[in-house]
Amino acid sequence: MNHPDPIQGTDAAIGADPLVFIIEDEAEIRALLAQTLSAYRFRTEVFATADAALIGIGQCMPAAIILDLGLPDMDGMEMINRIRARGPVPILVLSARAHASDRIMGLEFGADDYVVKPFDPREIVARVRSLLRRAAPAAATGSSESGERAPREFARFENWRFEPQSHRLVDPDGEETFLSTGEAAILTALLKAPRRVLSRDYLLEHGGRDDTLDRAIDVRISRIRKKLTRPDTPTLIRTVYGSGYMLTAQVEWVSG
Ligand code: CA
């Protein structure tokens, strides 16, 4: 729990002045976050309700979203789902609840990271930065220098399609969903090494790499699994007890 200096240096990967939406009904916290983020060269827009924020998101998708789970007008889980339906934007959840199980719950909701109140606003800055860094290839904004990633490619498996850049998962009927940054990273790792058992450590290195507990891997796997589940087919991700996880499908990578 000790963060040396959460914010150091600049980061080319996340580009200049990224726009962050702050969705929080407590005016003081809203102002504190906006002020701190501005001091670190983020642009911010603040919203006091879920409805107002959804309208804002409809007009312009920010680079990241900070979302208070306890909003007056919408359940936190529903709000995350609504945001997720619009695109793969990283979501950092704020909650008043302090139990470890709530941390896990934040990830179960599909958030990318989770901070419990009260918090040091600089820690929020550090976490937003880390989310933007991880999301950088997905953003595909025109910022040139860091654009040396593989060209757009996608994976085909058992009539599914997954696009790592956009986190877009399309089921055999053409229905699409978007994965969180952590989920997308883990699914990509599984798809890159199909039919091999990948250990939790490997997945942490390639996907989770956040400071949350390593149970986060299991939570994310279970979310991915849920998204990949259809009534008529067996699970595509097998748990190999004591070893890790394995994707059972045959995968074809296609450059788009
Ligand atoms: Ca609140």
PDB file of N, CA, C and O in Angstrom, residues 175-251:
ATOM      1  N   GLU A 175     -23.505 -10.014 -32.306  1.00  0.00           N
ATOM      2  CA  GLU A 175     -23.682  -9.097 -31.173  1.00  0.00           C
ATOM      3  C   GLU A 175     -22.318  -8.672 -30.656  1.00  0.00           C
ATOM      4  O   GLU A 175     -21.438  -9.518 -30.482  1.00  0.00           O
ATOM      5  N   GLU A 176     -22.145  -7.395 -30.366  1.00  0.00           N
ATOM      6  CA  GLU A 176     -20.841  -6.960 -29.888  1.00  0.00           C
ATOM      7  C   GLU A 176     -20.883  -6.525 -28.432  1.00  0.00           C
ATOM      8  O   GLU A 176     -21.887  -6.027 -27.942  1.00  0.00           O
ATOM      9  N   THR A 177     -19.750  -6.751 -27.741  1.00  0.00           N
ATOM     10  CA  THR A 177     -19.563  -6.189 -26.409  1.00  0.00           C
ATOM     11  C   THR A 177     -18.138  -5.661 -26.352  1.00  0.00           C
ATOM     12  O   THR A 177     -17.298  -6.038 -27.170  1.00  0.00           O
ATOM     13  N   PHE A 178     -17.894  -4.806 -25.374  1.00  0.00           N
ATOM     14  CA  PHE A 178     -16.547  -4.282 -25.199  1.00  0.00           C
ATOM     15  C   PHE A 178     -15.991  -4.760 -23.871  1.00  0.00           C
ATOM     16  O   PHE A 178     -16.694  -4.753 -22.862  1.00  0.00           O
ATOM     17  N   LEU A 179     -14.731  -5.158 -23.876  1.00  0.00           N
ATOM     18  CA  LEU A 179     -14.094  -5.624 -22.655  1.00  0.00           C
ATOM     19  C   LEU A 179     -13.355  -4.479 -21.977  1.00  0.00           C
ATOM     20  O   LEU A 179     -12.957  -3.522 -22.648  1.00  0.00           O
ATOM     21  N   SER A 180     -13.161  -4.597 -20.680  1.00  0.00           N
ATOM     22  CA  SER A 180     -12.325  -3.621 -19.981  1.00  0.00           C
ATOM     23  C   SER A 180     -10.878  -3.836 -20.407  1.00  0.00           C
ATOM     24  O   SER A 180     -10.549  -4.847 -21.035  1.00  0.00           O
ATOM     25  N   THR A 181     -10.019  -2.896 -20.063  1.00  0.00           N
ATOM     26  CA  THR A 181      -8.609  -2.995 -20.466  1.00  0.00           C
ATOM     27  C   THR A 181      -7.977  -4.284 -19.951  1.00  0.00           C
ATOM     28  O   THR A 181      -7.294  -4.985 -20.689  1.00  0.00           O
ATOM     29  N   GLY A 182      -8.216  -4.587 -18.682  1.00  0.00           N
ATOM     30  CA  GLY A 182      -7.620  -5.781 -18.091  1.00  0.00           C
ATOM     31  C   GLY A 182      -8.155  -7.061 -18.730  1.00  0.00           C
ATOM     32  O   GLY A 182      -7.406  -7.989 -19.012  1.00  0.00           O
ATOM     33  N   GLU A 183      -9.455  -7.090 -18.973  1.00  0.00           N
ATOM     34  CA  GLU A 183     -10.048  -8.267 -19.603  1.00  0.00           C
ATOM     35  C   GLU A 183      -9.509  -8.454 -21.014  1.00  0.00           C
ATOM     36  O   GLU A 183      -9.193  -9.574 -21.429  1.00  0.00           O
ATOM     37  N   ALA A 184      -9.401  -7.351 -21.731  1.00  0.00           N
ATOM     38  CA  ALA A 184      -8.919  -7.427 -23.118  1.00  0.00           C
ATOM     39  C   ALA A 184      -7.486  -7.951 -23.157  1.00  0.00           C
ATOM     40  O   ALA A 184      -7.126  -8.774 -24.006  1.00  0.00           O
ATOM     41  N   ALA A 185      -6.671  -7.489 -22.213  1.00  0.00           N
ATOM     42  CA  ALA A 185      -5.275  -7.926 -22.191  1.00  0.00           C
ATOM     43  C   ALA A 185      -5.183  -9.424 -21.910  1.00  0.00           C
ATOM     44  O   ALA A 185      -4.386 -10.143 -22.517  1.00  0.00           O
ATOM     45  N   ILE A 186      -6.012  -9.903 -20.999  1.00  0.00           N
ATOM     46  CA  ILE A 186      -5.979 -11.326 -20.658  1.00  0.00           C
ATOM     47  C   ILE A 186      -6.506 -12.175 -21.819  1.00  0.00           C
ATOM     48  O   ILE A 186      -5.908 -13.190 -22.174  1.00  0.00           O
ATOM     49  N   LEU A 187      -7.599 -11.742 -22.406  1.00  0.00           N
ATOM     50  CA  LEU A 187      -8.132 -12.517 -23.529  1.00  0.00           C
ATOM     51  C   LEU A 187      -7.121 -12.542 -24.679  1.00  0.00           C
ATOM     52  O   LEU A 187      -6.916 -13.574 -25.321  1.00  0.00           O
ATOM     53  N   THR A 188      -6.461 -11.423 -24.909  1.00  0.00           N
ATOM     54  CA  THR A 188      -5.450 -11.388 -25.970  1.00  0.00           C
ATOM     55  C   THR A 188      -4.332 -12.381 -25.677  1.00  0.00           C
ATOM     56  O   THR A 188      -3.899 -13.119 -26.566  1.00  0.00           O
ATOM     57  N   ALA A 189      -3.890 -12.409 -24.430  1.00  0.00           N
ATOM     58  CA  ALA A 189      -2.824 -13.360 -24.066  1.00  0.00           C
ATOM     59  C   ALA A 189      -3.280 -14.795 -24.309  1.00  0.00           C
ATOM     60  O   ALA A 189      -2.526 -15.616 -24.844  1.00  0.00           O
ATOM     61  N   LEU A 190      -4.516 -15.100 -23.955  1.00  0.00           N
ATOM     62  CA  LEU A 190      -5.041 -16.458 -24.177  1.00  0.00           C
ATOM     63  C   LEU A 190      -5.140 -16.777 -25.665  1.00  0.00           C
ATOM     64  O   LEU A 190      -4.813 -17.878 -26.108  1.00  0.00           O
ATOM     65  N   LEU A 191      -5.568 -15.791 -26.428  1.00  0.00           N
ATOM     66  CA  LEU A 191      -5.744 -16.010 -27.867  1.00  0.00           C
ATOM     67  C   LEU A 191      -4.407 -16.123 -28.596  1.00  0.00           C
ATOM     68  O   LEU A 191      -4.312 -16.738 -29.638  1.00  0.00           O
ATOM     69  N   LYS A 192      -3.376 -15.507 -28.007  1.00  0.00           N
ATOM     70  CA  LYS A 192      -2.047 -15.583 -28.624  1.00  0.00           C
ATOM     71  C   LYS A 192      -1.394 -16.931 -28.345  1.00  0.00           C
ATOM     72  O   LYS A 192      -0.427 -17.309 -29.002  1.00  0.00           O
ATOM     73  N   ALA A 193      -1.883 -17.616 -27.351  1.00  0.00           N
ATOM     74  CA  ALA A 193      -1.290 -18.915 -26.998  1.00  0.00           C
ATOM     75  C   ALA A 193      -2.382 -19.946 -26.765  1.00  0.00           C
ATOM     76  O   ALA A 193      -2.531 -20.471 -25.667  1.00  0.00           O
ATOM     77  N   PRO A 194      -3.175 -20.216 -27.794  1.00  0.00           N
ATOM     78  CA  PRO A 194      -4.297 -21.130 -27.592  1.00  0.00           C
ATOM     79  C   PRO A 194      -3.816 -22.536 -27.283  1.00  0.00           C
ATOM     80  O   PRO A 194      -2.729 -22.930 -27.697  1.00  0.00           O
ATOM     81  N   ARG A 195      -4.630 -23.261 -26.550  1.00  0.00           N
ATOM     82  CA  ARG A 195      -4.346 -24.659 -26.221  1.00  0.00           C
ATOM     83  C   ARG A 195      -3.049 -24.850 -25.455  1.00  0.00           C
ATOM     84  O   ARG A 195      -2.415 -25.892 -25.528  1.00  0.00           O
ATOM     85  N   ARG A 196      -2.648 -23.787 -24.790  1.00  0.00           N
ATOM     86  CA  ARG A 196      -1.518 -23.909 -23.867  1.00  0.00           C
ATOM     87  C   ARG A 196      -1.997 -23.450 -22.513  1.00  0.00           C
ATOM     88  O   ARG A 196      -2.803 -22.525 -22.414  1.00  0.00           O
ATOM     89  N   VAL A 197      -1.466 -24.071 -21.478  1.00  0.00           N
ATOM     90  CA  VAL A 197      -1.854 -23.647 -20.143  1.00  0.00           C
ATOM     91  C   VAL A 197      -1.032 -22.413 -19.773  1.00  0.00           C
ATOM     92  O   VAL A 197       0.193 -22.443 -19.815  1.00  0.00           O
ATOM     93  N   LEU A 198      -1.715 -21.338 -19.457  1.00  0.00           N
ATOM     94  CA  LEU A 198      -1.026 -20.116 -19.055  1.00  0.00           C
ATOM     95  C   LEU A 198      -1.190 -19.926 -17.555  1.00  0.00           C
ATOM     96  O   LEU A 198      -2.308 -19.924 -17.041  1.00  0.00           O
ATOM     97  N   SER A 199      -0.078 -19.761 -16.890  1.00  0.00           N
ATOM     98  CA  SER A 199      -0.133 -19.631 -15.435  1.00  0.00           C
ATOM     99  C   SER A 199      -0.666 -18.259 -15.047  1.00  0.00           C
ATOM    100  O   SER A 199      -0.670 -17.322 -15.843  1.00  0.00           O
ATOM    101  N   ARG A 200      -1.100 -18.166 -13.799  1.00  0.00           N
ATOM    102  CA  ARG A 200      -1.542 -16.878 -13.285  1.00  0.00           C
ATOM    103  C   ARG A 200      -0.432 -15.838 -13.383  1.00  0.00           C
ATOM    104  O   ARG A 200      -0.695 -14.687 -13.696  1.00  0.00           O
ATOM    105  N   ASP A 201       0.784 -16.236 -13.085  1.00  0.00           N
ATOM    106  CA  ASP A 201       1.899 -15.290 -13.162  1.00  0.00           C
ATOM    107  C   ASP A 201       2.050 -14.746 -14.568  1.00  0.00           C
ATOM    108  O   ASP A 201       2.270 -13.555 -14.781  1.00  0.00           O
ATOM    109  N   TYR A 202       1.951 -15.642 -15.531  1.00  0.00           N
ATOM    110  CA  TYR A 202       2.066 -15.223 -16.928  1.00  0.00           C
ATOM    111  C   TYR A 202       0.961 -14.222 -17.263  1.00  0.00           C
ATOM    112  O   TYR A 202       1.201 -13.184 -17.878  1.00  0.00           O
ATOM    113  N   LEU A 203      -0.259 -14.549 -16.833  1.00  0.00           N
ATOM    114  CA  LEU A 203      -1.384 -13.665 -17.146  1.00  0.00           C
ATOM    115  C   LEU A 203      -1.273 -12.336 -16.408  1.00  0.00           C
ATOM    116  O   LEU A 203      -1.642 -11.295 -16.926  1.00  0.00           O
ATOM    117  N   LEU A 204      -0.733 -12.384 -15.192  1.00  0.00           N
ATOM    118  CA  LEU A 204      -0.513 -11.134 -14.451  1.00  0.00           C
ATOM    119  C   LEU A 204       0.454 -10.258 -15.221  1.00  0.00           C
ATOM    120  O   LEU A 204       0.260  -9.055 -15.364  1.00  0.00           O
ATOM    121  N   GLU A 205       1.512 -10.885 -15.705  1.00  0.00           N
ATOM    122  CA  GLU A 205       2.540 -10.167 -16.447  1.00  0.00           C
ATOM    123  C   GLU A 205       1.959  -9.572 -17.738  1.00  0.00           C
ATOM    124  O   GLU A 205       2.237  -8.452 -18.096  1.00  0.00           O
ATOM    125  N   HIS A 206       1.106 -10.356 -18.408  1.00  0.00           N
ATOM    126  CA  HIS A 206       0.616  -9.920 -19.707  1.00  0.00           C
ATOM    127  C   HIS A 206      -0.716  -9.207 -19.675  1.00  0.00           C
ATOM    128  O   HIS A 206      -1.103  -8.570 -20.635  1.00  0.00           O
ATOM    129  N   GLY A 207      -1.421  -9.374 -18.605  1.00  0.00           N
ATOM    130  CA  GLY A 207      -2.756  -8.805 -18.605  1.00  0.00           C
ATOM    131  C   GLY A 207      -3.069  -7.978 -17.392  1.00  0.00           C
ATOM    132  O   GLY A 207      -3.334  -6.799 -17.468  1.00  0.00           O
ATOM    133  N   GLY A 208      -2.975  -8.597 -16.233  1.00  0.00           N
ATOM    134  CA  GLY A 208      -3.464  -7.929 -15.056  1.00  0.00           C
ATOM    135  C   GLY A 208      -2.639  -6.719 -14.699  1.00  0.00           C
ATOM    136  O   GLY A 208      -3.140  -5.746 -14.242  1.00  0.00           O
ATOM    137  N   ARG A 209      -1.400  -6.809 -14.985  1.00  0.00           N
ATOM    138  CA  ARG A 209      -0.386  -6.002 -14.352  1.00  0.00           C
ATOM    139  C   ARG A 209      -0.878  -4.751 -13.633  1.00  0.00           C
ATOM    140  O   ARG A 209      -0.560  -3.641 -13.962  1.00  0.00           O
ATOM    141  N   ASP A 210      -1.718  -4.968 -12.665  1.00  0.00           N
ATOM    142  CA  ASP A 210      -2.025  -3.855 -11.792  1.00  0.00           C
ATOM    143  C   ASP A 210      -1.813  -4.373 -10.387  1.00  0.00           C
ATOM    144  O   ASP A 210      -1.602  -5.552 -10.150  1.00  0.00           O
ATOM    145  N   ASP A 211      -1.854  -3.447  -9.479  1.00  0.00           N
ATOM    146  CA  ASP A 211      -1.467  -3.755  -8.116  1.00  0.00           C
ATOM    147  C   ASP A 211      -2.577  -4.444  -7.343  1.00  0.00           C
ATOM    148  O   ASP A 211      -2.417  -4.777  -6.206  1.00  0.00           O
ATOM    149  N   THR A 212      -3.713  -4.608  -7.967  1.00  0.00           N
ATOM    150  CA  THR A 212      -4.763  -5.327  -7.260  1.00  0.00           C
ATOM    151  C   THR A 212      -4.305  -6.768  -7.076  1.00  0.00           C
ATOM    152  O   THR A 212      -3.378  -7.221  -7.712  1.00  0.00           O
ATOM    153  N   LEU A 213      -4.986  -7.424  -6.194  1.00  0.00           N
ATOM    154  CA  LEU A 213      -4.601  -8.774  -5.791  1.00  0.00           C
ATOM    155  C   LEU A 213      -4.611  -9.711  -6.967  1.00  0.00           C
ATOM    156  O   LEU A 213      -5.215  -9.447  -7.976  1.00  0.00           O
ATOM    157  N   ASP A 214      -3.973 -10.844  -6.792  1.00  0.00           N
ATOM    158  CA  ASP A 214      -3.916 -11.679  -7.977  1.00  0.00           C
ATOM    159  C   ASP A 214      -5.202 -12.447  -8.189  1.00  0.00           C
ATOM    160  O   ASP A 214      -5.405 -13.082  -9.184  1.00  0.00           O
ATOM    161  N   ARG A 215      -6.135 -12.296  -7.230  1.00  0.00           N
ATOM    162  CA  ARG A 215      -7.484 -12.791  -7.474  1.00  0.00           C
ATOM    163  C   ARG A 215      -8.121 -12.053  -8.640  1.00  0.00           C
ATOM    164  O   ARG A 215      -9.069 -12.532  -9.247  1.00  0.00           O
ATOM    165  N   ALA A 216      -7.608 -10.861  -8.934  1.00  0.00           N
ATOM    166  CA  ALA A 216      -8.172 -10.088 -10.037  1.00  0.00           C
ATOM    167  C   ALA A 216      -8.136 -10.879 -11.335  1.00  0.00           C
ATOM    168  O   ALA A 216      -9.004 -10.739 -12.182  1.00  0.00           O
ATOM    169  N   ILE A 217      -7.126 -11.716 -11.472  1.00  0.00           N
ATOM    170  CA  ILE A 217      -7.039 -12.554 -12.664  1.00  0.00           C
ATOM    171  C   ILE A 217      -8.281 -13.459 -12.744  1.00  0.00           C
ATOM    172  O   ILE A 217      -8.922 -13.540 -13.777  1.00  0.00           O
ATOM    173  N   ASP A 218      -8.591 -14.106 -11.624  1.00  0.00           N
ATOM    174  CA  ASP A 218      -9.735 -15.018 -11.630  1.00  0.00           C
ATOM    175  C   ASP A 218     -11.043 -14.282 -11.911  1.00  0.00           C
ATOM    176  O   ASP A 218     -11.902 -14.777 -12.624  1.00  0.00           O
ATOM    177  N   VAL A 219     -11.148 -13.090 -11.331  1.00  0.00           N
ATOM    178  CA  VAL A 219     -12.351 -12.304 -11.559  1.00  0.00           C
ATOM    179  C   VAL A 219     -12.483 -11.958 -13.033  1.00  0.00           C
ATOM    180  O   VAL A 219     -13.548 -12.081 -13.637  1.00  0.00           O
ATOM    181  N   ARG A 220     -11.372 -11.558 -13.609  1.00  0.00           N
ATOM    182  CA  ARG A 220     -11.436 -11.159 -15.017  1.00  0.00           C
ATOM    183  C   ARG A 220     -11.698 -12.356 -15.914  1.00  0.00           C
ATOM    184  O   ARG A 220     -12.456 -12.267 -16.869  1.00  0.00           O
ATOM    185  N   ILE A 221     -11.039 -13.450 -15.590  1.00  0.00           N
ATOM    186  CA  ILE A 221     -11.292 -14.668 -16.366  1.00  0.00           C
ATOM    187  C   ILE A 221     -12.779 -15.012 -16.300  1.00  0.00           C
ATOM    188  O   ILE A 221     -13.399 -15.339 -17.304  1.00  0.00           O
ATOM    189  N   SER A 222     -13.355 -14.900 -15.114  1.00  0.00           N
ATOM    190  CA  SER A 222     -14.756 -15.304 -14.998  1.00  0.00           C
ATOM    191  C   SER A 222     -15.654 -14.342 -15.777  1.00  0.00           C
ATOM    192  O   SER A 222     -16.663 -14.748 -16.340  1.00  0.00           O
ATOM    193  N   ARG A 223     -15.274 -13.074 -15.834  1.00  0.00           N
ATOM    194  CA  ARG A 223     -16.050 -12.143 -16.661  1.00  0.00           C
ATOM    195  C   ARG A 223     -15.908 -12.452 -18.149  1.00  0.00           C
ATOM    196  O   ARG A 223     -16.868 -12.398 -18.900  1.00  0.00           O
ATOM    197  N   ILE A 224     -14.686 -12.744 -18.563  1.00  0.00           N
ATOM    198  CA  ILE A 224     -14.478 -13.070 -19.980  1.00  0.00           C
ATOM    199  C   ILE A 224     -15.268 -14.331 -20.323  1.00  0.00           C
ATOM    200  O   ILE A 224     -15.925 -14.423 -21.351  1.00  0.00           O
ATOM    201  N   ARG A 225     -15.178 -15.283 -19.410  1.00  0.00           N
ATOM    202  CA  ARG A 225     -15.868 -16.552 -19.633  1.00  0.00           C
ATOM    203  C   ARG A 225     -17.372 -16.343 -19.794  1.00  0.00           C
ATOM    204  O   ARG A 225     -17.997 -16.920 -20.662  1.00  0.00           O
ATOM    205  N   LYS A 226     -17.924 -15.479 -18.924  1.00  0.00           N
ATOM    206  CA  LYS A 226     -19.348 -15.187 -19.012  1.00  0.00           C
ATOM    207  C   LYS A 226     -19.692 -14.600 -20.373  1.00  0.00           C
ATOM    208  O   LYS A 226     -20.682 -14.932 -20.986  1.00  0.00           O
ATOM    209  N   LYS A 227     -18.828 -13.706 -20.830  1.00  0.00           N
ATOM    210  CA  LYS A 227     -19.100 -13.075 -22.122  1.00  0.00           C
ATOM    211  C   LYS A 227     -18.973 -14.072 -23.257  1.00  0.00           C
ATOM    212  O   LYS A 227     -19.603 -13.930 -24.287  1.00  0.00           O
ATOM    213  N   LEU A 228     -18.132 -15.069 -23.069  1.00  0.00           N
ATOM    214  CA  LEU A 228     -17.900 -16.058 -24.123  1.00  0.00           C
ATOM    215  C   LEU A 228     -18.834 -17.253 -24.009  1.00  0.00           C
ATOM    216  O   LEU A 228     -18.690 -18.219 -24.739  1.00  0.00           O
ATOM    217  N   THR A 229     -19.770 -17.181 -23.084  1.00  0.00           N
ATOM    218  CA  THR A 229     -20.629 -18.341 -22.879  1.00  0.00           C
ATOM    219  C   THR A 229     -21.889 -18.234 -23.711  1.00  0.00           C
ATOM    220  O   THR A 229     -22.533 -17.203 -23.760  1.00  0.00           O
ATOM    221  N   ARG A 230     -22.202 -19.328 -24.368  1.00  0.00           N
ATOM    222  CA  ARG A 230     -23.473 -19.430 -25.079  1.00  0.00           C
ATOM    223  C   ARG A 230     -24.135 -20.720 -24.626  1.00  0.00           C
ATOM    224  O   ARG A 230     -23.463 -21.680 -24.287  1.00  0.00           O
ATOM    225  N   PRO A 231     -25.456 -20.699 -24.634  1.00  0.00           N
ATOM    226  CA  PRO A 231     -26.175 -21.847 -24.079  1.00  0.00           C
ATOM    227  C   PRO A 231     -25.766 -23.182 -24.697  1.00  0.00           C
ATOM    228  O   PRO A 231     -25.728 -24.197 -24.012  1.00  0.00           O
ATOM    229  N   ASP A 232     -25.429 -23.166 -25.960  1.00  0.00           N
ATOM    230  CA  ASP A 232     -25.241 -24.439 -26.665  1.00  0.00           C
ATOM    231  C   ASP A 232     -23.785 -24.910 -26.712  1.00  0.00           C
ATOM    232  O   ASP A 232     -23.501 -25.971 -27.239  1.00  0.00           O
ATOM    233  N   THR A 233     -22.853 -24.126 -26.147  1.00  0.00           N
ATOM    234  CA  THR A 233     -21.456 -24.530 -26.295  1.00  0.00           C
ATOM    235  C   THR A 233     -20.749 -24.663 -24.952  1.00  0.00           C
ATOM    236  O   THR A 233     -21.070 -23.954 -24.007  1.00  0.00           O
ATOM    237  N   PRO A 234     -19.786 -25.564 -24.870  1.00  0.00           N
ATOM    238  CA  PRO A 234     -19.020 -25.696 -23.636  1.00  0.00           C
ATOM    239  C   PRO A 234     -18.092 -24.486 -23.481  1.00  0.00           C
ATOM    240  O   PRO A 234     -17.872 -23.746 -24.434  1.00  0.00           O
ATOM    241  N   THR A 235     -17.573 -24.307 -22.278  1.00  0.00           N
ATOM    242  CA  THR A 235     -16.710 -23.155 -22.033  1.00  0.00           C
ATOM    243  C   THR A 235     -15.446 -23.209 -22.884  1.00  0.00           C
ATOM    244  O   THR A 235     -14.905 -24.288 -23.139  1.00  0.00           O
ATOM    245  N   LEU A 236     -15.014 -22.059 -23.328  1.00  0.00           N
ATOM    246  CA  LEU A 236     -13.815 -22.020 -24.170  1.00  0.00           C
ATOM    247  C   LEU A 236     -12.561 -21.826 -23.332  1.00  0.00           C
ATOM    248  O   LEU A 236     -11.455 -21.989 -23.818  1.00  0.00           O
ATOM    249  N   ILE A 237     -12.756 -21.425 -22.076  1.00  0.00           N
ATOM    250  CA  ILE A 237     -11.590 -21.224 -21.215  1.00  0.00           C
ATOM    251  C   ILE A 237     -11.624 -22.250 -20.095  1.00  0.00           C
ATOM    252  O   ILE A 237     -12.550 -22.260 -19.273  1.00  0.00           O
ATOM    253  N   ARG A 238     -10.662 -23.106 -20.083  1.00  0.00           N
ATOM    254  CA  ARG A 238     -10.639 -24.178 -19.102  1.00  0.00           C
ATOM    255  C   ARG A 238      -9.715 -23.804 -17.940  1.00  0.00           C
ATOM    256  O   ARG A 238      -8.637 -23.246 -18.156  1.00  0.00           O
ATOM    257  N   THR A 239     -10.160 -24.094 -16.737  1.00  0.00           N
ATOM    258  CA  THR A 239      -9.300 -23.905 -15.575  1.00  0.00           C
ATOM    259  C   THR A 239      -8.478 -25.174 -15.380  1.00  0.00           C
ATOM    260  O   THR A 239      -9.029 -26.264 -15.326  1.00  0.00           O
ATOM    261  N   VAL A 240      -7.179 -25.021 -15.307  1.00  0.00           N
ATOM    262  CA  VAL A 240      -6.325 -26.170 -15.045  1.00  0.00           C
ATOM    263  C   VAL A 240      -5.835 -26.012 -13.617  1.00  0.00           C
ATOM    264  O   VAL A 240      -5.000 -25.157 -13.326  1.00  0.00           O
ATOM    265  N   TYR A 241      -6.424 -26.777 -12.703  1.00  0.00           N
ATOM    266  CA  TYR A 241      -6.203 -26.534 -11.293  1.00  0.00           C
ATOM    267  C   TYR A 241      -4.732 -26.585 -10.928  1.00  0.00           C
ATOM    268  O   TYR A 241      -4.008 -27.468 -11.370  1.00  0.00           O
ATOM    269  N   GLY A 242      -4.318 -25.596 -10.175  1.00  0.00           N
ATOM    270  CA  GLY A 242      -2.936 -25.532  -9.753  1.00  0.00           C
ATOM    271  C   GLY A 242      -1.996 -24.991 -10.820  1.00  0.00           C
ATOM    272  O   GLY A 242      -0.839 -24.729 -10.548  1.00  0.00           O
ATOM    273  N   SER A 243      -2.472 -24.840 -12.042  1.00  0.00           N
ATOM    274  CA  SER A 243      -1.582 -24.386 -13.103  1.00  0.00           C
ATOM    275  C   SER A 243      -2.004 -23.062 -13.716  1.00  0.00           C
ATOM    276  O   SER A 243      -1.202 -22.160 -13.879  1.00  0.00           O
ATOM    277  N   GLY A 244      -3.250 -22.953 -14.075  1.00  0.00           N
ATOM    278  CA  GLY A 244      -3.684 -21.714 -14.701  1.00  0.00           C
ATOM    279  C   GLY A 244      -4.873 -21.930 -15.608  1.00  0.00           C
ATOM    280  O   GLY A 244      -5.775 -22.694 -15.270  1.00  0.00           O
ATOM    281  N   TYR A 245      -4.850 -21.263 -16.739  1.00  0.00           N
ATOM    282  CA  TYR A 245      -6.001 -21.282 -17.638  1.00  0.00           C
ATOM    283  C   TYR A 245      -5.567 -21.624 -19.054  1.00  0.00           C
ATOM    284  O   TYR A 245      -4.447 -21.341 -19.461  1.00  0.00           O
ATOM    285  N   MET A 246      -6.515 -22.192 -19.789  1.00  0.00           N
ATOM    286  CA  MET A 246      -6.215 -22.553 -21.156  1.00  0.00           C
ATOM    287  C   MET A 246      -7.421 -22.255 -22.047  1.00  0.00           C
ATOM    288  O   MET A 246      -8.559 -22.569 -21.705  1.00  0.00           O
ATOM    289  N   LEU A 247      -7.151 -21.652 -23.182  1.00  0.00           N
ATOM    290  CA  LEU A 247      -8.192 -21.448 -24.173  1.00  0.00           C
ATOM    291  C   LEU A 247      -8.232 -22.690 -25.055  1.00  0.00           C
ATOM    292  O   LEU A 247      -7.216 -23.094 -25.622  1.00  0.00           O
ATOM    293  N   THR A 248      -9.415 -23.296 -25.162  1.00  0.00           N
ATOM    294  CA  THR A 248      -9.493 -24.586 -25.859  1.00  0.00           C
ATOM    295  C   THR A 248      -9.739 -24.435 -27.358  1.00  0.00           C
ATOM    296  O   THR A 248      -9.654 -25.398 -28.091  1.00  0.00           O
ATOM    297  N   ALA A 249     -10.062 -23.241 -27.787  1.00  0.00           N
ATOM    298  CA  ALA A 249     -10.437 -23.066 -29.194  1.00  0.00           C
ATOM    299  C   ALA A 249      -9.222 -22.993 -30.107  1.00  0.00           C
ATOM    300  O   ALA A 249      -8.115 -22.682 -29.670  1.00  0.00           O
ATOM    301  N   GLN A 250      -9.479 -23.255 -31.372  1.00  0.00           N
ATOM    302  CA  GLN A 250      -8.459 -22.995 -32.383  1.00  0.00           C
ATOM    303  C   GLN A 250      -8.600 -21.529 -32.785  1.00  0.00           C
ATOM    304  O   GLN A 250      -9.706 -21.031 -32.960  1.00  0.00           O
ATOM    305  N   VAL A 251      -7.470 -20.843 -32.909  1.00  0.00           N
ATOM    306  CA  VAL A 251      -7.512 -19.405 -33.148  1.00  0.00           C
ATOM    307  C   VAL A 251      -6.788 -19.068 -34.438  1.00  0.00           C
ATOM    308  O   VAL A 251      -5.723 -19.586 -34.726  1.00  0.00           O
TER     309      VAL A 251
END
